[in-house]
Coordinates of C-alpha atoms and ligand atoms in Angstrom, one line a residue:
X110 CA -1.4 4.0 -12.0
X111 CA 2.6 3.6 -12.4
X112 CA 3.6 2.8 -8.8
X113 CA 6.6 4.6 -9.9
X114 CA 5.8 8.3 -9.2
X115 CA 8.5 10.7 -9.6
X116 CA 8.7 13.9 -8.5
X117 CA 11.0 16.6 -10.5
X118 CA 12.0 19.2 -7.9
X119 CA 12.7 22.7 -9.4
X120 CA 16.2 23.5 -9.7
X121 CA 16.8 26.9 -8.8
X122 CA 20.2 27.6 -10.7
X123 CA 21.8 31.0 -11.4
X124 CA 25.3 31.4 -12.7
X125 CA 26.6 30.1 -9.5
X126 CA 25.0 27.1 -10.3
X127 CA 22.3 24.7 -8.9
X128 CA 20.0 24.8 -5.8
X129 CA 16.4 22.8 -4.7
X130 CA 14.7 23.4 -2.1
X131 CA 12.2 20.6 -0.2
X132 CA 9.3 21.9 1.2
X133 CA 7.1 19.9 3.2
X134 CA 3.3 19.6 2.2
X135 CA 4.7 21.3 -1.1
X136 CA 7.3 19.5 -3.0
X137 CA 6.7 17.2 -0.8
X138 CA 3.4 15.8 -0.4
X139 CA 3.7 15.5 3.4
X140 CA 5.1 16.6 6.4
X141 CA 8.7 15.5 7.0
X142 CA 9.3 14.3 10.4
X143 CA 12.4 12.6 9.2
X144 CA 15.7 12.8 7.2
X145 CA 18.3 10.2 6.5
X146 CA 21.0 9.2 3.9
X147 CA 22.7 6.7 3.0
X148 CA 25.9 6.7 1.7
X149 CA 29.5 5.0 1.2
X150 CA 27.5 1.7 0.1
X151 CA 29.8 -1.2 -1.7
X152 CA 28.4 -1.2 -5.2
X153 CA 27.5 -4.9 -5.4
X154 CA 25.5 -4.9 -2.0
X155 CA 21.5 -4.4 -2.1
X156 CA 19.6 -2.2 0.6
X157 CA 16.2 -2.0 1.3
X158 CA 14.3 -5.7 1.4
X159 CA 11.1 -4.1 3.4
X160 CA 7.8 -2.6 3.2
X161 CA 6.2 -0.1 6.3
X162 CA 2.7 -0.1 7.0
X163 CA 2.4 3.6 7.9
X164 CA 5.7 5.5 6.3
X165 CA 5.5 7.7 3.3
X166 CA 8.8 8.6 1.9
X167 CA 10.9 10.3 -0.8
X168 CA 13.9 9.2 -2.2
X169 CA 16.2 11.2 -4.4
X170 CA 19.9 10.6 -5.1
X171 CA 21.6 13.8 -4.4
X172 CA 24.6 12.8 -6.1
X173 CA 25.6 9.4 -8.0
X174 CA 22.9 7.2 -8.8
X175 CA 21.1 3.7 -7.9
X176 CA 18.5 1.2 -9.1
X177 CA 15.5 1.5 -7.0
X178 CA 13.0 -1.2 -7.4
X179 CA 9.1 -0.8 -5.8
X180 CA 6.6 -3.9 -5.8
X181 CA 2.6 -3.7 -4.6
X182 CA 2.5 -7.2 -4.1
X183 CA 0.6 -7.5 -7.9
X184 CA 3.6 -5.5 -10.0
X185 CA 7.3 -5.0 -9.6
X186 CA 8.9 -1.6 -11.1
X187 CA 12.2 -0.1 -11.2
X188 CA 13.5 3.1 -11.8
X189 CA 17.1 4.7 -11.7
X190 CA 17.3 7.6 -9.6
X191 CA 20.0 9.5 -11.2
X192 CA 19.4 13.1 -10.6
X193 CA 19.4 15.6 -8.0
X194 CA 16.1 16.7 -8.9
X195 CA 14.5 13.5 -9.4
X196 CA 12.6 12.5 -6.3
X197 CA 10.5 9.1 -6.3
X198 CA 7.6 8.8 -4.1
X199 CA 7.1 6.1 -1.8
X200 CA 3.9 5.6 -0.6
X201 CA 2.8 2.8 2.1
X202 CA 3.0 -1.1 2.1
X203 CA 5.2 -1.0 -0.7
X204 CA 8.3 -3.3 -1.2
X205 CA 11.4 -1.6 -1.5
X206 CA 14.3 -2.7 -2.4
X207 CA 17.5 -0.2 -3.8
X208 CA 20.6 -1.9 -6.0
X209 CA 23.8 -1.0 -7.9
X210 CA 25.0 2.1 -6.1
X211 CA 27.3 3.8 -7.6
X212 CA 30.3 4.5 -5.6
X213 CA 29.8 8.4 -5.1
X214 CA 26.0 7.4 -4.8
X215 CA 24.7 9.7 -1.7
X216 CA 20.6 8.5 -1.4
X217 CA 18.7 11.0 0.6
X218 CA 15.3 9.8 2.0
X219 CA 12.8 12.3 3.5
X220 CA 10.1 10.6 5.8
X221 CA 6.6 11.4 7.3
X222 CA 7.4 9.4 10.7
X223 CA 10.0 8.9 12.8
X224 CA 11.7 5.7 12.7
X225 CA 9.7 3.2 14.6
X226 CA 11.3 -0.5 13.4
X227 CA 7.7 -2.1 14.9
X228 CA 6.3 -0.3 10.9
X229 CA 8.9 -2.0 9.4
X230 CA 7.5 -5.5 7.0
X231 CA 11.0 -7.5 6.2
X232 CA 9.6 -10.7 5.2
X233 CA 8.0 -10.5 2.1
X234 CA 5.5 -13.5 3.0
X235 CA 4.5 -11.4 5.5
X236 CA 4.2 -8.4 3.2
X237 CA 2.0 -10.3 0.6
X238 CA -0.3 -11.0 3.6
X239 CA -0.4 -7.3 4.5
X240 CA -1.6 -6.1 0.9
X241 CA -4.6 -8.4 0.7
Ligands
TYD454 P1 17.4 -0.2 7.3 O1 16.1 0.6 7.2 O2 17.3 -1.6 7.4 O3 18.2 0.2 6.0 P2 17.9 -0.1 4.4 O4 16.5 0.0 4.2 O5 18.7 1.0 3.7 O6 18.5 -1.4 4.1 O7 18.2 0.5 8.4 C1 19.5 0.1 8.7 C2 19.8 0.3 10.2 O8 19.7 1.7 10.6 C3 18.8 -0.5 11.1 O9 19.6 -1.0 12.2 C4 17.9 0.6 11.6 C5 18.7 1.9 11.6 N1 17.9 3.1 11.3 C6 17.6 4.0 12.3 O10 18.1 3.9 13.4 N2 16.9 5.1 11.9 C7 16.4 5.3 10.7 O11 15.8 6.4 10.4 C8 16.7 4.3 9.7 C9 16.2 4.5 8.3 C10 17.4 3.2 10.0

């Protein structure tokens, strides 16, 4: 299986124009316990650079758009998240690592735990360790 999985989130658009809704255990196949974003990001700076051993997490680019690359240890894949009803799933002990922002680029991340930097994997030594 791809370990890019994307989600398309229905867009729910009248003559007004767009709207999508996230629904935990619906859209989204968990239950949120967490929301971030991240935002203002200089174009040429990389995020991301870390793995989490118990964190499920969807990522979807609300506006603007950015490289997002995943790795399992065995493959590497990338995807551009460049719409806001593109989500990509990220699923546990998997590299993460996000690039080329754009400069309007808002990346909204919903998460199945709180934040708890003891989940957190940055070395990827350590990460190739935690996969075998
Ligand atoms: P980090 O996860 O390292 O960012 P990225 O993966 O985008 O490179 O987080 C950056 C900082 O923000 C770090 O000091 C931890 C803090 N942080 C929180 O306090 N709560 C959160 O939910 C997140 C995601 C980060």
């Amino acid at each position: 299986m791809s370990l890019i999985q994307l989600v398309e989130f229905p867009s729910l658009g009248d003559e007004r124009g767009s709207l999508v809704a996230l629904e935990a255990e619906t859209t989204v196949p968990f239950s949120i316990k967490r929301v971030y974003y991240i935002f203002a990001t200089k174009e040429k700076l990389s995020r991301g650079y870390h793995a989490h051993y118990n964190l499920k997490q969807i990522a979807v680019c609300i506006t603007g758009k950015c490289r997002m690359i995943l790795d399992n240890g065995k493959v590497r894949e990338e995807v551009w998240l460049d719409s806001p009803t593109k989500g990509l799933l990220i699923n546990d002990l998997t590299w993460r690592e996000m690039h080329n922002f754009s400069e309007d680029c808002v990346l909204l991340v919903l998460a199945s735990e709180h934040y708890d930097e003891g989940d957190y994997i940055r070395d990827y030594n350590e990460f190739l360790k935690a996969v075998e």
